[in-house]
Coordinates of C-alpha atoms in Angstrom, one line a residue:
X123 CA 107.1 79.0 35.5
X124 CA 107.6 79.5 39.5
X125 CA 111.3 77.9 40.5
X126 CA 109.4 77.3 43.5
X127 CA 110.1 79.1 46.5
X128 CA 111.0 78.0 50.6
X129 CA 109.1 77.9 53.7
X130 CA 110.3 81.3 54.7
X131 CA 108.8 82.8 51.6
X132 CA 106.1 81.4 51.5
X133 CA 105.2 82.7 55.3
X134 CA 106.4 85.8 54.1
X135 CA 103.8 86.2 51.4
X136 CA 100.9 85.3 53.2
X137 CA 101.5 87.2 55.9
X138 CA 101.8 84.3 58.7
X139 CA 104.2 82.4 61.0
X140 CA 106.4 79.7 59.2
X141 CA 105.0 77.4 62.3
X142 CA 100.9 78.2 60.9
X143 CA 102.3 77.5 57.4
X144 CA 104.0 74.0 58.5
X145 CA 101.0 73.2 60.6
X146 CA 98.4 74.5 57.7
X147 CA 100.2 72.0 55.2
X148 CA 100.4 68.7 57.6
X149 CA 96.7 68.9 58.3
X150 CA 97.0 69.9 62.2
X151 CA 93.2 70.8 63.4
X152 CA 93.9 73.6 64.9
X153 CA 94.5 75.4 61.7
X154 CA 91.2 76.8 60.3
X155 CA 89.7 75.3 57.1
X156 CA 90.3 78.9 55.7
X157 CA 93.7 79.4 56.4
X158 CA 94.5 75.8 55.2
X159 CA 93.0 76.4 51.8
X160 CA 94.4 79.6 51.6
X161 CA 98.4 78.5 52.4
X162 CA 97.5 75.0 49.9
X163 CA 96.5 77.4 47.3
X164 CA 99.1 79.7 47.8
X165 CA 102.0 76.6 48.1
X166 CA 100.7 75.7 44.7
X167 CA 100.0 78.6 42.9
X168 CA 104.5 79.4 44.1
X169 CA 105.2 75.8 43.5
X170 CA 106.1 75.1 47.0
X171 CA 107.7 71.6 47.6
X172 CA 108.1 71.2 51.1
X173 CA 110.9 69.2 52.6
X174 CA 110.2 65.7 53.1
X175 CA 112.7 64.9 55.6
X176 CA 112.1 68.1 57.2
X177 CA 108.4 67.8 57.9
X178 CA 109.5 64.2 59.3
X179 CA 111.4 65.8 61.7
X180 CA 109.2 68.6 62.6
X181 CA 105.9 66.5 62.8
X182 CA 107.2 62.8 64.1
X183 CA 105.7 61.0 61.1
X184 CA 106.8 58.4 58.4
X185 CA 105.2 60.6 55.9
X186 CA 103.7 57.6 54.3
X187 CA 100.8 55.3 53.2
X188 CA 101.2 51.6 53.2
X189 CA 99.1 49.0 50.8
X190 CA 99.7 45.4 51.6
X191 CA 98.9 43.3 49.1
X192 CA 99.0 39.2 49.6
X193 CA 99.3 37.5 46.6
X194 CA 95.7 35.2 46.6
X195 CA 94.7 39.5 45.9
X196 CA 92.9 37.3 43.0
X197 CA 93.3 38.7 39.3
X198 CA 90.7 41.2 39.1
X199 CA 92.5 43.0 41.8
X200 CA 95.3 44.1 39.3
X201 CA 93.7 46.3 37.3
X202 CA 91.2 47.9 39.9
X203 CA 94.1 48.0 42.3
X204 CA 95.9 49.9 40.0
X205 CA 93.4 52.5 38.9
X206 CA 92.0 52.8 43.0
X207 CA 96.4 53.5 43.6
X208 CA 96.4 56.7 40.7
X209 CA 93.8 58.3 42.7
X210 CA 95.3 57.8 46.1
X211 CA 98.4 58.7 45.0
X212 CA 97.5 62.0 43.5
X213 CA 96.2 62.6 46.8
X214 CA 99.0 61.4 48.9
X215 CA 101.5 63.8 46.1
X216 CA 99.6 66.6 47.1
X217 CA 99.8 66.6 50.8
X218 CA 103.6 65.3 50.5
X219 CA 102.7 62.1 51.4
X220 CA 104.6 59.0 49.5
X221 CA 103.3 55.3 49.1
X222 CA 104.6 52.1 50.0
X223 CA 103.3 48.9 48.6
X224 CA 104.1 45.8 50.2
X225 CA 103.1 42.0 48.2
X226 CA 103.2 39.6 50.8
X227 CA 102.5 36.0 51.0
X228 CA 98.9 35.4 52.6
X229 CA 100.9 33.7 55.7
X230 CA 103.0 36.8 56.2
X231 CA 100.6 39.2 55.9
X232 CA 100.0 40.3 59.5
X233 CA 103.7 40.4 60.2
X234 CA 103.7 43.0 57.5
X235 CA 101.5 45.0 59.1
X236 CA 102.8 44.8 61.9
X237 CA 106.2 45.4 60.8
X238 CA 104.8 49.2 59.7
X239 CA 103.6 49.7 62.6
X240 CA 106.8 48.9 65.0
X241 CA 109.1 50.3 62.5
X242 CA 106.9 53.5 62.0
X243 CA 106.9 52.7 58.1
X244 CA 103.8 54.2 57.7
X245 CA 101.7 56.7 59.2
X246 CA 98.7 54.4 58.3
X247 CA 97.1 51.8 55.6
X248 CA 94.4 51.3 53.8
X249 CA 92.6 48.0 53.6
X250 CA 91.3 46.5 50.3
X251 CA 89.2 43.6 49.4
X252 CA 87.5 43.0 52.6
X253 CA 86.3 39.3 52.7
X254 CA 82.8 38.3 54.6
X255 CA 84.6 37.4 57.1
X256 CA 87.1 40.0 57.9
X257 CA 89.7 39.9 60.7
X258 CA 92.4 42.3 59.8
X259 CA 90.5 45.5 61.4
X260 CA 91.1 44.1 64.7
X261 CA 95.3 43.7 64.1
X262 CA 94.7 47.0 63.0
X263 CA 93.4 48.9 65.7
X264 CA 95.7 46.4 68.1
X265 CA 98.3 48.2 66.5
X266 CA 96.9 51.7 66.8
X267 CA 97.7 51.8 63.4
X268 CA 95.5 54.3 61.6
X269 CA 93.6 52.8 58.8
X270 CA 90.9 53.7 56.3
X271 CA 89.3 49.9 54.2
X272 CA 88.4 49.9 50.2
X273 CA 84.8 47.9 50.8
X274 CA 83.2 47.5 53.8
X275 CA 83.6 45.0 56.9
X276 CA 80.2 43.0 57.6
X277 CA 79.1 43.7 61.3
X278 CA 82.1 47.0 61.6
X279 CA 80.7 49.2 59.4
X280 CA 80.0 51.8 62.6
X281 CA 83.5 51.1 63.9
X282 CA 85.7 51.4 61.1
X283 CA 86.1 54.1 58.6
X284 CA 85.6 52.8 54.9
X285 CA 84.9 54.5 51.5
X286 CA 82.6 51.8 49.2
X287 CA 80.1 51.5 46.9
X288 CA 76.3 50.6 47.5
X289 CA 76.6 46.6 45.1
X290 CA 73.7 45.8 46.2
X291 CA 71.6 48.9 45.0
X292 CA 73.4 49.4 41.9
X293 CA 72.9 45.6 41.2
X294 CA 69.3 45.7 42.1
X295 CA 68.9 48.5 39.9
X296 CA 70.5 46.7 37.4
X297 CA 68.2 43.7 37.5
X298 CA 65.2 45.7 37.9
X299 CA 66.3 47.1 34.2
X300 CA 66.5 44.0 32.6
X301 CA 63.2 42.6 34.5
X302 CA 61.5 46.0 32.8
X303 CA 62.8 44.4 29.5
X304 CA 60.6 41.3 29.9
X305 CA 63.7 39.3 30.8
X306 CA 63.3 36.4 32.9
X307 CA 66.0 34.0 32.5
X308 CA 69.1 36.5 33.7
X309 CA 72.4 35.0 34.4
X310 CA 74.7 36.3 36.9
X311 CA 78.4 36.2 36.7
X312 CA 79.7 37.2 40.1
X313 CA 83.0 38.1 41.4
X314 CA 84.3 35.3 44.0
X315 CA 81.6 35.8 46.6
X316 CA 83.7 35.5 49.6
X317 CA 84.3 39.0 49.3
X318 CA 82.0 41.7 50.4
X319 CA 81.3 43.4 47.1
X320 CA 79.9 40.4 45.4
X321 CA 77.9 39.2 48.1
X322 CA 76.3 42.4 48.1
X323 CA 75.8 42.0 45.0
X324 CA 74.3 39.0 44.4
X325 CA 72.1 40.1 47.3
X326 CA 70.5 43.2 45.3
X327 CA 70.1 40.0 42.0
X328 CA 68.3 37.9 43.8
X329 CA 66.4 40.4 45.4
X330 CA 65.1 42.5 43.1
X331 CA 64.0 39.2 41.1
X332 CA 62.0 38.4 44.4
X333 CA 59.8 41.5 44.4
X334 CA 58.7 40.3 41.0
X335 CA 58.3 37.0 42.5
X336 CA 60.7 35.7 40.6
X337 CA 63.6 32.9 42.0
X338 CA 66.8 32.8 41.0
X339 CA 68.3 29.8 39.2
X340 CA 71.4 28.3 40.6
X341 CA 71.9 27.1 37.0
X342 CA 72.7 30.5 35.9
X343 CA 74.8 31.6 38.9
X344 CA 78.6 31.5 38.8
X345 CA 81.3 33.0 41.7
X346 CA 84.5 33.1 40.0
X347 CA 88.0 35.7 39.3
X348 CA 86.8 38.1 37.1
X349 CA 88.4 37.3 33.6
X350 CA 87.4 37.7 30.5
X351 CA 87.8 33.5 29.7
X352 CA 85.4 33.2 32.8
X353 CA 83.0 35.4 30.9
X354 CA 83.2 33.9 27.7
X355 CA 83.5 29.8 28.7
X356 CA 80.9 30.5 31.2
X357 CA 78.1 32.6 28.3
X358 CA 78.6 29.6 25.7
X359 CA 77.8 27.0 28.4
X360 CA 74.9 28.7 29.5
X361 CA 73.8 29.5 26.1
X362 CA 73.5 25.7 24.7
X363 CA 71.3 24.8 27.7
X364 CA 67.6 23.8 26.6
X365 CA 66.9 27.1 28.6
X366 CA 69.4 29.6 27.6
X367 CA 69.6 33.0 29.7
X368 CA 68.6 36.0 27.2
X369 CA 70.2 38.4 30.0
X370 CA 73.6 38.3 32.0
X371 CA 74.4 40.9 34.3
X372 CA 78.1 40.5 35.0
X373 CA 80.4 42.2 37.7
X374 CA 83.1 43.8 35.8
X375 CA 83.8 45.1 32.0
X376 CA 86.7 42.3 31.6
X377 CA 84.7 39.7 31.9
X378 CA 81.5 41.6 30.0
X379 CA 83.9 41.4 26.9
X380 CA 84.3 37.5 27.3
X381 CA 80.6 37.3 27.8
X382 CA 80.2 39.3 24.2
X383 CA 82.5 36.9 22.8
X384 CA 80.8 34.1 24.0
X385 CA 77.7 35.5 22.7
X386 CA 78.8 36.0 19.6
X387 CA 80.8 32.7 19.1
X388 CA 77.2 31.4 19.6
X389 CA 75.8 32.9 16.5
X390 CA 74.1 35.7 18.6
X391 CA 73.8 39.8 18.8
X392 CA 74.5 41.4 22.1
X393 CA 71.3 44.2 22.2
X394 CA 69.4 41.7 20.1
X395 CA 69.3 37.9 21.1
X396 CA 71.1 38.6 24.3
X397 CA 71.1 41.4 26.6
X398 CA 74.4 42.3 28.9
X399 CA 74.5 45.0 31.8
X400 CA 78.0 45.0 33.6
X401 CA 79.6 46.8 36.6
X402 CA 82.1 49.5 35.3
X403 CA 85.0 50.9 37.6
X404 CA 85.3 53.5 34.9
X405 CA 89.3 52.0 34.1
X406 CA 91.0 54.5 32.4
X407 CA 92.6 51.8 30.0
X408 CA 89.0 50.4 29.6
X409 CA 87.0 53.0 28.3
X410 CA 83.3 52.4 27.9
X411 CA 82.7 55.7 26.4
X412 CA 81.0 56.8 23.0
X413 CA 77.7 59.0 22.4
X414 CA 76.1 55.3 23.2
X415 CA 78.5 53.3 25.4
X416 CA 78.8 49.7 24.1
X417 CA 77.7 48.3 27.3
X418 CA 75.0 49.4 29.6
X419 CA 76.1 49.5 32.8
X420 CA 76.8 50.3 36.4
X421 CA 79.2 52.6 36.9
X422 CA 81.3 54.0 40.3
X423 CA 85.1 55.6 38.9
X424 CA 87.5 53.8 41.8
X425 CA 90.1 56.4 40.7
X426 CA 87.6 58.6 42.6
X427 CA 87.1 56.0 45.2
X428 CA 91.4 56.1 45.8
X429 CA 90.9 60.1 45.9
X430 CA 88.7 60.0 48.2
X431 CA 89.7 57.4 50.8
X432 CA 93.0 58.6 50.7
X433 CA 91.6 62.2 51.6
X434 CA 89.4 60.2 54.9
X435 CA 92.9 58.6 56.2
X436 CA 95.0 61.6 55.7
X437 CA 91.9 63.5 58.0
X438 CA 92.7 60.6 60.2
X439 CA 96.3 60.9 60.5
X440 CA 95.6 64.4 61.1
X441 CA 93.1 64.2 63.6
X442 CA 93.6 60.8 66.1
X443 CA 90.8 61.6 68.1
X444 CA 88.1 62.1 65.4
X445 CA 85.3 59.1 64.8
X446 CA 85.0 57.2 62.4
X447 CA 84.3 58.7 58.7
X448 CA 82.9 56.9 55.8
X449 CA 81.5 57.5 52.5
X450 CA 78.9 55.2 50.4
X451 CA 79.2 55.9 46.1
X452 CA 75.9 55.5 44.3
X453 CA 76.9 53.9 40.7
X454 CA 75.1 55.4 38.0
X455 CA 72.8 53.3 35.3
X456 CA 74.0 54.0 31.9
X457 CA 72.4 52.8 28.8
X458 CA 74.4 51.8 26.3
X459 CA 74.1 49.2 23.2
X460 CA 74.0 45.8 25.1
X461 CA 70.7 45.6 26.3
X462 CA 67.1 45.2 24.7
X463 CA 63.8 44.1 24.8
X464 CA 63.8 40.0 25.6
X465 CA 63.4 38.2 22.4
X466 CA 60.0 36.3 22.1
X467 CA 60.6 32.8 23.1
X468 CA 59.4 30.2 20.0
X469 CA 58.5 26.7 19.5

């Protein structure tokens, strides 16, 4: 294996200025796609490690990514938080970036940002859980703090650069599966729906229930932290009614698992009496894998999503004067165990 080898010798073995190679590896525009992929290829191929307090120096940055994190971030948060970070973070390791993660209390928030920003922390943020009503882009850009949001902003989507993906097409499609079933009486169990993502969500529900002329029932609608007690409590409650659900579509695996414990704890089979399609951030720790995945589902990897939105505000960084970038994920529909035809309804 390579010791590794300095900035000199590096230069030296492809054949260009140590200033080209410096510039190549800190994203400056002026270096040409080609020669950038050739130097990053040739860095790691030599196991270059550059010099973090040397390309401080030499480009006037923190070198950094800040994540601030208040604490009503509600409970599902922590696990998707933590797989969307192990994306980023393998992109931040790569262009010698590090991370700093900041929990703050909601009423400190802003100063935290703000904080970054004065004290050149950071050399920009990125946003998550964007609520429907969203004020933090505007701090942000007050701040000329660079900054790339996990979600999207209602009404700034042109004006902000955001990496998300399309909830209310993969919940539509998702509905739409279950309504091909012969299933009628579907449940949702949403996320808290003052945040973007599950008012998206429960957009593309209610929706694609409308084109069949269908309404949806407020009795089998709930808005809640995504837990797997809030799945479970939430399935046998709906399940004793006089007009049980026979579908729930549910927006996340933890609380899919409550819902199949609730179903079960009923006297029911999940794929037989009751059908479940949840929304799956592919968590590596959560694995709904198998030749036929236990749940059918929606699924969009936020590990990706942290590659990739890291990669749009390190472009940023690099490149002040560029617009705005974003990127919109399609989930895929995979089949799995958990759904079936609707039982025939007796008596």
């Amino acid at each position: 294996m390579s010791k590794g080898v300095n900035l000199k010798e590096l230069s030296q073995r492809l054949n260009l200025s140590q200033t080209t190679v410096s510039r190549a590896l800190n994203g400056y525009p002026e270096v040409s796609p080609e020669t950038r992929k050739r130097v990053v290829e040739m860095a790691d191929k030599l196991g270059y490690a550059p010099n973090s307090q040397a390309r401080r120096l030499a480009t006037g940055r923190s070198m950094a990514i800040g994540h601030v994190i208040p604490r009503s971030i509600h409970e599902m948060m922590n696990p998707i938080f933590l797989e969307f970070i192990a994306g980023a973070g393998e992109t931040y390791s790569k262009h010698g970036y590090d991370m700093i993660i900041s929990v703050v209390d909601d009423a400190h928030e802003e100063e935290a940002y703000r904080q970054i920003a004065s004290r050149k922390k950071a050399d920009g943020v990125i946003v998550h859980g964007p609520a429907t009503s969203e004020h933090r882009h505007e701090l942000l850009k007050e701040l000329n703090l660079p900054f790339v949001v996990h979600g999207r902003i209602p009404g700034a989507e042109n004006e902000t650069s955001w990496i998300d993906m399309n909830n209310r097409r993969a919940f539509e499609r998702a509905t739409n599966l279950l309504l091909d079933l012969g299933h009628t009486r579907i449940a949702l169990l949403n996320g808290l729906e003052n945040m973007d993502f599950a008012r998206r969500r429960r957009t593309g529900f209610e929706e694609a229930l409308a084109a069949r002329g269908l309404a949806a029932d407020p009795a089998l609608m709930r808005s809640a932290d995504m837990t797997e007690p809030y799945g479970c409590d939430n399935a046998m409650e709906m399940l004793r009614i006089e007009n049980p659900p026979t579908a729930f579509l549910v927006s996340s695996m933890i609380t899919a698992i409550g819902v199949a414990r609730g179903v079960g704890q009923c006297g029911l089979k999940t794929g037989k009496d009751v059908s479940i399609i949840t929304h799956d951030d592919a968590l590596s720790f959560l694995p709904n894998s198998g030749e036929v995945p236990i749940f059918t589902c929606t699924r969009s990897s936020v590990r990706y999503a942290g590659q990739k939105a890291a990669e749009l505000l390190l472009a940023m960084i690099a490149d002040p004067g560029a617009k705005p970038a974003s990127l919109h994920l399609d989930a895929e529909l995979i089949i799995g165990q958990s759904t079936g035809p609707a039982p025939a309804r007796t008596g």
